[in-house]
Short mmCIF file of C-alpha atoms in Angstrom, two decimals:
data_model
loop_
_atom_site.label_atom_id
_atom_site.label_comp_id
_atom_site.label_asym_id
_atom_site.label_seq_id
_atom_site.Cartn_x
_atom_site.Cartn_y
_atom_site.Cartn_z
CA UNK P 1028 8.09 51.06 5.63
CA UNK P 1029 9.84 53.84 3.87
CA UNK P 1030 7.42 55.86 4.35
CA UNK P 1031 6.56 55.64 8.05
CA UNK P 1032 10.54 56.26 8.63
CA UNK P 1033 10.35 59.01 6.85
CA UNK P 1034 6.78 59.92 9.08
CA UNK P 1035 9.25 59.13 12.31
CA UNK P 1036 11.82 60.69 10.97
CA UNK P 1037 9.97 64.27 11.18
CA UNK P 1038 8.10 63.44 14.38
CA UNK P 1039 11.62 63.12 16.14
CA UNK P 1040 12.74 66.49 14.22
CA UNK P 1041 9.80 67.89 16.06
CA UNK P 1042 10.92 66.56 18.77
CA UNK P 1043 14.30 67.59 18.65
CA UNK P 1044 13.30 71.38 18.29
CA UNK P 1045 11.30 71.17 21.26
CA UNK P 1046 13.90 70.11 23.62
CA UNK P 1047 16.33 72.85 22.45
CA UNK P 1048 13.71 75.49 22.96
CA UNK P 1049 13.09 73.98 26.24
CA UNK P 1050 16.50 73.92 26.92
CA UNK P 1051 17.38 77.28 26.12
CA UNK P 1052 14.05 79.03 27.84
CA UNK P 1053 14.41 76.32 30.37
CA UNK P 1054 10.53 75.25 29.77
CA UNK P 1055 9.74 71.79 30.32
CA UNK P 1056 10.10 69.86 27.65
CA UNK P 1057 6.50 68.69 27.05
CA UNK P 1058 4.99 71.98 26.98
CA UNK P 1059 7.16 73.01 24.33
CA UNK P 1060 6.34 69.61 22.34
CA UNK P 1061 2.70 70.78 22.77
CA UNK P 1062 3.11 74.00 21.54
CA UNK P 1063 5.79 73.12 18.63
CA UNK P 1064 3.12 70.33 17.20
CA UNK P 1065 0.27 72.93 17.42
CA UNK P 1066 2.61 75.50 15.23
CA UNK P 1067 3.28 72.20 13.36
CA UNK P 1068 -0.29 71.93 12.45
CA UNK P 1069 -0.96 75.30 11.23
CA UNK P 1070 2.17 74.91 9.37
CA UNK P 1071 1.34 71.61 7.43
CA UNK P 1072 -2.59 71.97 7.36
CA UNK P 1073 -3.61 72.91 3.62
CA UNK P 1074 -0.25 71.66 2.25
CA UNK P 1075 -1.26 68.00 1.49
CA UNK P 1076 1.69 66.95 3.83
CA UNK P 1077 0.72 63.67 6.01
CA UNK P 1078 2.60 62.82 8.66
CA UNK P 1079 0.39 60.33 10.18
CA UNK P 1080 -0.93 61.47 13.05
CA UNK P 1081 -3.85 59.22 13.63
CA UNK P 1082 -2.08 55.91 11.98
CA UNK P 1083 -2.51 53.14 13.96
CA UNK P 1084 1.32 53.18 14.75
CA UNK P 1085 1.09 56.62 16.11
CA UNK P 1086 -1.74 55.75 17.62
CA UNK P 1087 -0.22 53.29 19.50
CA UNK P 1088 3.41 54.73 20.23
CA UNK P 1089 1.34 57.60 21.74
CA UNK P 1090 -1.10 55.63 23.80
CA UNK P 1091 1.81 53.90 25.22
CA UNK P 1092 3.82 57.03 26.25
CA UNK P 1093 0.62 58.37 28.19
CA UNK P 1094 0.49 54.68 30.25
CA UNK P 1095 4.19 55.01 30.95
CA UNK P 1096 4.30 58.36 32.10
CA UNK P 1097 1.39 57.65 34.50
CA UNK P 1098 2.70 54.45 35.78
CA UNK P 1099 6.37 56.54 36.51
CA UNK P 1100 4.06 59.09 38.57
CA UNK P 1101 2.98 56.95 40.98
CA UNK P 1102 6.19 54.78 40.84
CA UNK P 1103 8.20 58.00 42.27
CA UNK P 1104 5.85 58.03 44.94
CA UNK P 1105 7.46 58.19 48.62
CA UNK P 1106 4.81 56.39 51.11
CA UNK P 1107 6.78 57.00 53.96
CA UNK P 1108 5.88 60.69 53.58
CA UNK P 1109 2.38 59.85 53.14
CA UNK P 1110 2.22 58.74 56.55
CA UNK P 1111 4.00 60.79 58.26
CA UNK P 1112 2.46 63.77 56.82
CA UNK P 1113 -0.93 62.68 55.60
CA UNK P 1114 -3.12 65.64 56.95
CA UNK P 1115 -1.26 67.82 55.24
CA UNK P 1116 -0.89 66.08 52.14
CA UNK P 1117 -4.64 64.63 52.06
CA UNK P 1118 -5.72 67.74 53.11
CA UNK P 1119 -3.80 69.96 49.95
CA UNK P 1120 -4.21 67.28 47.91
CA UNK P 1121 -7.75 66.97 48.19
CA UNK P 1122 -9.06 70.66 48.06
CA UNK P 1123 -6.60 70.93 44.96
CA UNK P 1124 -8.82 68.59 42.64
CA UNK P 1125 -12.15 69.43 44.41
CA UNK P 1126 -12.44 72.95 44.73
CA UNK P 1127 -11.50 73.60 40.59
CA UNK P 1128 -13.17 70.69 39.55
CA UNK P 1129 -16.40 71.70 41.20
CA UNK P 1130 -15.43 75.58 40.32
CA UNK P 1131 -14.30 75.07 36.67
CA UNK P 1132 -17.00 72.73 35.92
CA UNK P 1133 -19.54 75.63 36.98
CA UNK P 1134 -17.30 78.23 34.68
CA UNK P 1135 -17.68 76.27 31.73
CA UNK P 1136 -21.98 75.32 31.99
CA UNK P 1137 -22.53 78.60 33.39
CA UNK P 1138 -20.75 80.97 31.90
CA UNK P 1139 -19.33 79.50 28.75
CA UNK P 1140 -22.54 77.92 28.12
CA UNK P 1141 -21.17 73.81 27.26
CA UNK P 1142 -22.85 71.10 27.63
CA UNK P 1143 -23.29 69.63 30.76
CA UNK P 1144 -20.79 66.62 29.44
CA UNK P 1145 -18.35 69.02 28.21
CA UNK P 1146 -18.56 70.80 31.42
CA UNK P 1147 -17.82 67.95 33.89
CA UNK P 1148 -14.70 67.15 31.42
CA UNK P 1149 -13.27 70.51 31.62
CA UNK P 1150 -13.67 70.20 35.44
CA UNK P 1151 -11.90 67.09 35.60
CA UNK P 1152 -9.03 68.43 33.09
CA UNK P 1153 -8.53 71.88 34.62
CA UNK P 1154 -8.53 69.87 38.16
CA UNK P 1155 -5.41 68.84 37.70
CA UNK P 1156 -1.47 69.44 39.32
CA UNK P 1157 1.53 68.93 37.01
CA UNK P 1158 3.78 66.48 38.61
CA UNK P 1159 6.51 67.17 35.82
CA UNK P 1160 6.67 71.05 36.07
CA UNK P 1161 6.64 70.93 40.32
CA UNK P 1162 8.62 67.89 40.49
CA UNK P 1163 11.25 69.82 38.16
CA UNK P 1164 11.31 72.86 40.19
CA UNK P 1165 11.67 71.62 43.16
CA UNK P 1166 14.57 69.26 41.84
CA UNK P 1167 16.12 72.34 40.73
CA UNK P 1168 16.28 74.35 43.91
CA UNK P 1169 16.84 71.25 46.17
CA UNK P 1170 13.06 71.07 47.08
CA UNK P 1171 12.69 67.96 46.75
CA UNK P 1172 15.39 66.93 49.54
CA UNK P 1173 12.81 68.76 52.24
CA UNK P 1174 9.78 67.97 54.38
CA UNK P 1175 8.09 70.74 53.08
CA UNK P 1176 8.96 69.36 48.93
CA UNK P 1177 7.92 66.02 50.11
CA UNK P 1178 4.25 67.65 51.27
CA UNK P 1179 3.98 69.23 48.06
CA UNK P 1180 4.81 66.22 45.81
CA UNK P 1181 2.82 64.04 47.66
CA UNK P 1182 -0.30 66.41 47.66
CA UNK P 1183 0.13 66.14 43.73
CA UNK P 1184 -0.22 62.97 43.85
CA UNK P 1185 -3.46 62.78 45.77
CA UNK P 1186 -4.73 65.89 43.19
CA UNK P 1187 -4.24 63.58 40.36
CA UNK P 1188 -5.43 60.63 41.44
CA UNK P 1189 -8.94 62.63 42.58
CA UNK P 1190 -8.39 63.52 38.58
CA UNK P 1191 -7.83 59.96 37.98
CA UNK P 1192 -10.82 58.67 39.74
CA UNK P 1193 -13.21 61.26 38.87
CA UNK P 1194 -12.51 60.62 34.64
CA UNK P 1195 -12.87 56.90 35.31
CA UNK P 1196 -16.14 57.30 37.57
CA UNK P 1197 -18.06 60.05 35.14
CA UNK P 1198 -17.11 59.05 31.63
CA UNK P 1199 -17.09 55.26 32.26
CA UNK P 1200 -20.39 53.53 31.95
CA UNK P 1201 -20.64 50.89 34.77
CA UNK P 1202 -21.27 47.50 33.40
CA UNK P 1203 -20.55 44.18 34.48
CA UNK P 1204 -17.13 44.73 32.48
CA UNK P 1205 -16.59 47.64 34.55
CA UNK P 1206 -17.16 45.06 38.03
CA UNK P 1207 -15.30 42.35 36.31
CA UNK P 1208 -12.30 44.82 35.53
CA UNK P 1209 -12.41 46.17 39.25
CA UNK P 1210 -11.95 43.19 41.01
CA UNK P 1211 -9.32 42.12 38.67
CA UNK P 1212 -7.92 45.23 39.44
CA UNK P 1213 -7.78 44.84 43.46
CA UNK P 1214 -6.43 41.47 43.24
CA UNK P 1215 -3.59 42.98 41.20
CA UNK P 1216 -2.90 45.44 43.70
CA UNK P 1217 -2.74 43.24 46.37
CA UNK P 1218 -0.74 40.61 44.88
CA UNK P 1219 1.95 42.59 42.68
CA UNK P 1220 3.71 44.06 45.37
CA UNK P 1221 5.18 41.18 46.90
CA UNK P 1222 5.28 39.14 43.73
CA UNK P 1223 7.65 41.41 42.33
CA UNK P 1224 10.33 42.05 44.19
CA UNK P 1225 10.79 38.39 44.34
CA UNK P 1226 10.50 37.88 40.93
CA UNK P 1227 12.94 41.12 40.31
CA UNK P 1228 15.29 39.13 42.66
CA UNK P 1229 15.39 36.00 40.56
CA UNK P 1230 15.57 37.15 37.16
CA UNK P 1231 15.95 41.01 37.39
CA UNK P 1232 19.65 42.48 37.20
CA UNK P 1233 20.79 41.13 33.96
CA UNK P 1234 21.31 42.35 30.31
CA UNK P 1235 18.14 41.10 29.40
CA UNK P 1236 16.25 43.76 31.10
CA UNK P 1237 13.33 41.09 32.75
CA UNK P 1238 12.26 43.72 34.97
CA UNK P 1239 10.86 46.50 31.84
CA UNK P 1240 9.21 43.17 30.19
CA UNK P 1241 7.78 42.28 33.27
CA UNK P 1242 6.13 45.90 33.69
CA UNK P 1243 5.05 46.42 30.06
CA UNK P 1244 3.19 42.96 30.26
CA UNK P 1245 1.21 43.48 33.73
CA UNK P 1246 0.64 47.57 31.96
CA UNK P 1247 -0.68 46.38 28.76
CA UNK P 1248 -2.68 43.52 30.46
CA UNK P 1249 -4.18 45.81 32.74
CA UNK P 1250 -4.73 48.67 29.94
CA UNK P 1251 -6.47 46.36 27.92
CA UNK P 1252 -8.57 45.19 30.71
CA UNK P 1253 -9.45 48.37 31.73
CA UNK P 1254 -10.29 49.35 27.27
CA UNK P 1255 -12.67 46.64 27.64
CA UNK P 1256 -14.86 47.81 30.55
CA UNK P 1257 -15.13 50.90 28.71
CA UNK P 1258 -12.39 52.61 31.12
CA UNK P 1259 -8.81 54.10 29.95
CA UNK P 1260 -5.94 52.79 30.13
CA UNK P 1261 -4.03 55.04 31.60
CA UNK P 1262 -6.15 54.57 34.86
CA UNK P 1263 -4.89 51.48 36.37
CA UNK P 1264 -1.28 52.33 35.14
CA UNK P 1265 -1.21 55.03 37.49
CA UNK P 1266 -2.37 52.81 40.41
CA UNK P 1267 0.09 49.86 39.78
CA UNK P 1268 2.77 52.52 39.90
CA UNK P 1269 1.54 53.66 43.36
CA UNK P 1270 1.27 49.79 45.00
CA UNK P 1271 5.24 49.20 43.25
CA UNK P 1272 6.49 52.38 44.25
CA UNK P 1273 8.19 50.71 47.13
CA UNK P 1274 9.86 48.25 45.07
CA UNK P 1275 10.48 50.02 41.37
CA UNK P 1276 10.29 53.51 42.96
CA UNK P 1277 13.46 53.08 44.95
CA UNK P 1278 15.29 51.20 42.20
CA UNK P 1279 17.07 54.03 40.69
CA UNK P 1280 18.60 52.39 37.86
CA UNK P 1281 15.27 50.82 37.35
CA UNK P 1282 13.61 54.09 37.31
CA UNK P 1283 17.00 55.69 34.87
CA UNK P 1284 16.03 52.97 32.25
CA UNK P 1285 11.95 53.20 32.16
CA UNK P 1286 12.66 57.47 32.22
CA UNK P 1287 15.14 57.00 29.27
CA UNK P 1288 12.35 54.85 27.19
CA UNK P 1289 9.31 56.93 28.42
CA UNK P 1290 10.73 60.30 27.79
CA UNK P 1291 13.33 59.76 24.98
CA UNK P 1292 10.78 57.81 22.76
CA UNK P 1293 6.81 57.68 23.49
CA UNK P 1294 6.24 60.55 25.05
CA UNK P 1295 7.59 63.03 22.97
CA UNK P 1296 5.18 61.65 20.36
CA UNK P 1297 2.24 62.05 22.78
CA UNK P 1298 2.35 65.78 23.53
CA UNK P 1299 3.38 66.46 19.60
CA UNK P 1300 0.25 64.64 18.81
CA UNK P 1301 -1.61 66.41 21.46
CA UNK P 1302 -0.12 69.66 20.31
CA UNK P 1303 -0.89 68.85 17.01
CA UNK P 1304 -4.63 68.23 17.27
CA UNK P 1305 -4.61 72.07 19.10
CA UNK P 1306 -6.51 75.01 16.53
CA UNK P 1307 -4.60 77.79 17.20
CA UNK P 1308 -7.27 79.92 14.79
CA UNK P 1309 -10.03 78.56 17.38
CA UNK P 1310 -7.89 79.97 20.42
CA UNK P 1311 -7.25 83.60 18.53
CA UNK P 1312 -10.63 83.52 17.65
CA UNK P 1313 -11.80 82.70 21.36
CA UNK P 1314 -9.10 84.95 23.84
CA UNK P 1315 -12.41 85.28 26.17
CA UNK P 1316 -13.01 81.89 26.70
CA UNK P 1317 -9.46 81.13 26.96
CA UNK P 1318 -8.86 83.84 29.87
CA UNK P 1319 -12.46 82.63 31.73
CA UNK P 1320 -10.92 78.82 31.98
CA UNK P 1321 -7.19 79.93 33.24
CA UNK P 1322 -8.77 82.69 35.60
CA UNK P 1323 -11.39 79.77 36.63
CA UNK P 1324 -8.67 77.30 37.65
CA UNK P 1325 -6.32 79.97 38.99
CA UNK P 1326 -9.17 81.50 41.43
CA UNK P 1327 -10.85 77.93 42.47
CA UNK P 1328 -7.10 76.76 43.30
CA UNK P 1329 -6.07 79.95 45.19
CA UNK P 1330 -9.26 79.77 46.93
CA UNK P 1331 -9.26 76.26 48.07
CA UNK P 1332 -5.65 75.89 48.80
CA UNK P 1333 -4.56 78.77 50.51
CA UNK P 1334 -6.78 78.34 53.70
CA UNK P 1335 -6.09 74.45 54.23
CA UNK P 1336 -2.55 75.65 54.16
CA UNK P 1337 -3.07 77.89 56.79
CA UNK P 1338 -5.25 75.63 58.84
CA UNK P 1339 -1.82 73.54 58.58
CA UNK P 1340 0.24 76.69 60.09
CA UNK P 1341 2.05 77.41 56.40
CA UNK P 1342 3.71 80.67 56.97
CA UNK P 1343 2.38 83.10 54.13
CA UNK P 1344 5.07 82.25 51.60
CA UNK P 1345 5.21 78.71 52.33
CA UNK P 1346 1.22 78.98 51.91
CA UNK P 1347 1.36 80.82 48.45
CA UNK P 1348 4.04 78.93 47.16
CA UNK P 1349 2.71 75.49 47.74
CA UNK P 1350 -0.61 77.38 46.09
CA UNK P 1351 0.90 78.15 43.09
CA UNK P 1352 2.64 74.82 42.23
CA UNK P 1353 -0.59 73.48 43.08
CA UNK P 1354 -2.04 75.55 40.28
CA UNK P 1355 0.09 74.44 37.30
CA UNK P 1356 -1.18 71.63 35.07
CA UNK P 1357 0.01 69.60 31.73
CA UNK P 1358 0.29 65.79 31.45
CA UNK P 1359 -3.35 64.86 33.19
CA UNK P 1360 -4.62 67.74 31.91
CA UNK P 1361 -3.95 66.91 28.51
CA UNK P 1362 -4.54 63.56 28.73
CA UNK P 1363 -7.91 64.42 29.98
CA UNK P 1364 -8.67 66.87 27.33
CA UNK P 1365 -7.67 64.85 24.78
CA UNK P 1366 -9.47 61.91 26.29
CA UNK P 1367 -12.43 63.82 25.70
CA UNK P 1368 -12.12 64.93 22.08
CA UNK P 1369 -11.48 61.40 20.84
CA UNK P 1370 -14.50 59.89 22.88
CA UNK P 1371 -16.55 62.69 21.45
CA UNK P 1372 -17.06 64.85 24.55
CA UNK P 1373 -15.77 67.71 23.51
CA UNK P 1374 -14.84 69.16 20.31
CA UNK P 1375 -12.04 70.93 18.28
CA UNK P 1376 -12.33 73.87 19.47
CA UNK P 1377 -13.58 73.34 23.12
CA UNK P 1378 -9.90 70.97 22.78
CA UNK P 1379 -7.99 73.94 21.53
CA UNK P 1380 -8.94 76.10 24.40
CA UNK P 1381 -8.67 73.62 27.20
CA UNK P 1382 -5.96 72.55 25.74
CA UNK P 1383 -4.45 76.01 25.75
CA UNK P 1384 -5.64 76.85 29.27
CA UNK P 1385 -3.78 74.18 30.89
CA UNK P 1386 -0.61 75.25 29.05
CA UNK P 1387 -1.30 78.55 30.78
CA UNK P 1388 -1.62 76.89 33.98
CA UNK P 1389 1.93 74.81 33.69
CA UNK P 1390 4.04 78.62 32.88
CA UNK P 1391 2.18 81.61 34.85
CA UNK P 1392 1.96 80.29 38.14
CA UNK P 1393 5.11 78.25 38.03
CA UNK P 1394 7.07 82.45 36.94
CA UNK P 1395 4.53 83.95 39.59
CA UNK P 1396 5.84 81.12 42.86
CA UNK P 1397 9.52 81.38 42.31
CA UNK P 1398 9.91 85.30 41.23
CA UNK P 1399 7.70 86.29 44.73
CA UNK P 1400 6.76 83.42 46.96
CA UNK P 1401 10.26 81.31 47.15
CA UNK P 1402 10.78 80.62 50.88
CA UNK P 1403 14.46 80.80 50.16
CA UNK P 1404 14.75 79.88 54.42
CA UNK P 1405 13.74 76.78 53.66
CA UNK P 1406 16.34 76.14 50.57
CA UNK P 1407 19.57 73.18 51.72
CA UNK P 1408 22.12 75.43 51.54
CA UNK P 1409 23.88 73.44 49.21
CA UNK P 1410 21.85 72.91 45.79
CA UNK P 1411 24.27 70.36 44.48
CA UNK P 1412 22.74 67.95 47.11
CA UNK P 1413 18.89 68.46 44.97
#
């Protein structure tokens, strides 16, 4: 026991640093936990230190942190805005995974020469849109309190679950686990939204916190269905968070508590981990390959975006804007990536530079949207009110 405090004890230092960095360069906070565990790594490696970073109980903290944050992603979603807006935000949404995964998976057999496997997985990982780094921004600048932030969160959504569904459908041999897991699956879908909020109504409300039990069992049920068929467990997560956003999305005390548990304690050890498993001597070593995959998902995005925002009647800055947050990618992207180094599909390296990439993708479009494509117009003119 002493000894995996002491482990804990320097995962949460790690942790700690991070958020100061992030708060002073006003990052996110899980891209600088990526990059402070992979100068972690190249710190410790050759020293002898351990600080346990494939234990079983890291493992597992981990693991959980990834299921949490993807159930909380489709828990904030709004449905109302999905059908009042759905061309729009099937339309962005849709073009946003297909066009780079189809694009990057060509950049990575064709010219990067990987495997065909490899290639499909950096497709599906550089496919992505970073719900945390657009959701922040447009929280910050009030965003989030418009039609047009409501498009553009929603649209994320779609990206990522085309991310979601592709990972499940390519690296998931079909079985009759896999049909036994999907009916299970739609049954729970159906049913859990109005068992729930009758449930939450009997025995939520009170000290003993009912309604977080209540989610962790049907998540870890569900994960460890879905382990079984061969699939990953952060796949259903994110759809049970979509069929109870009406019901644990619009708790907001709910939503406080789960944030405060996800954020504050697993997930920080997920990105350190993922951070930590990142070469930086592979990525030095490789600056080509590195500016072939960020250019590949930056070009594919730009080009499959732009004119379906158009085709909507975007103005131009509305149109590049919504392009650019469409570009940035982290926590599917590294889940993806690091989904495929521990099933084999990739290796160190190949993980370093994906890994890297989609880093890229969460900062330089993010700087390059708000320095010269901010519709300010379309700003409340109050930002208190975001």
């Amino acid at each position: 026991m002493l000894e995996i405090l002491l482990q804990a004890s320097f995962w949460f230092l790690l942790a700690l640093i991070s958020t100061i960095i992030a708060t002073k360069l006003r990052l996110a906070t899980a891209l600088t936990e990526i990059a402070v565990g992979a100068i972690a790594s190249l710190a410790i490696t050759g020293t002898g230190i351990s600080i346990g970073e494939n234990d079983l109980w890291i493992k597992f903290i981990a693991s959980v942190g990834a299921i949490m944050l993807t159930f909380l992603a489709g828990a904030e979603l709004e449905p109302d805005v999905l059908k009042s807006r759905w061309k729009e935000t099937m339309g962005i949404g849709l073009i946003a995974f297909i066009a780079p995964f189809l694009g990057c998976t060509a950049v990575a057999h064709y010219i990067l020469g990987w495997s065909a496997k490899a290639s499909w997985l950096t497709g599906v990982a550089l496919s992505t849109t970073s719900v945390a780094v657009v959701y922040a921004v447009m929280l910050e600048l009030g965003l989030n309190k418009t039609e047009f932030g409501k498009v553009i969160l929603a649209a994320c959504f779609v990206n990522d679950l085309g991310t979601v569904i592709a990972l499940g459908l390519i690296f998931s041999p079909f079985t009759t686990n896999s049909l036994i897991f999907m009916v299970v699956m739609i049954v729970v879908a159906i049913l859990v939204p109005f068992i729930t909020p009758k449930i939450f109504k009997k025995f939520g409300n009170k000290p003993s916190e009912f309604e977080t039990k209540y989610l962790l069992f049907i998540l870890f049920g569900i994960g460890a269905l879905a382990l079984w068929s061969g699939s990953e467990a952060v796949l259903p997560a994110y759809i049970i968070g979509m069929v109870l956003a009406g019901t644990v999305g619009k708790d907001s005390q709910l939503i406080r508590r789960l944030r405060t548990l996800t954020i504050g304690f697993l997930t920080p050890i997920y990105f350190l981990r993922a951070g930590y498993f990142v070469s930086i001597p592979s990525i030095i070593a490789a600056p080509i390959a590195l500016l072939v995959l960020l250019s590949g998902k930056m070009i594919t995005k730009i080009a499959g975006v732009y004119p379906v925002t158009k085709l909507f009647e975007f103005r131009h800055k509305e149109g590049m804007y919504t392009t650019l947050l469409m570009s940035t990618g982290l926590t599917f992207g590294s889940i993806s990536a690091l989904f495929g180094l521990t099933h084999g599909i990739i290796d160190q390296n190949q993980y370093s530079l994906l890994i890297a990439a989609v880093i890229g993708s969460a900062v330089i479009p993010t700087i390059i949207a708000n320095a010269f494509y901010l519709p300010k117009y379309l700003l409340p003119k109050t930002k208190k009110e975001g």
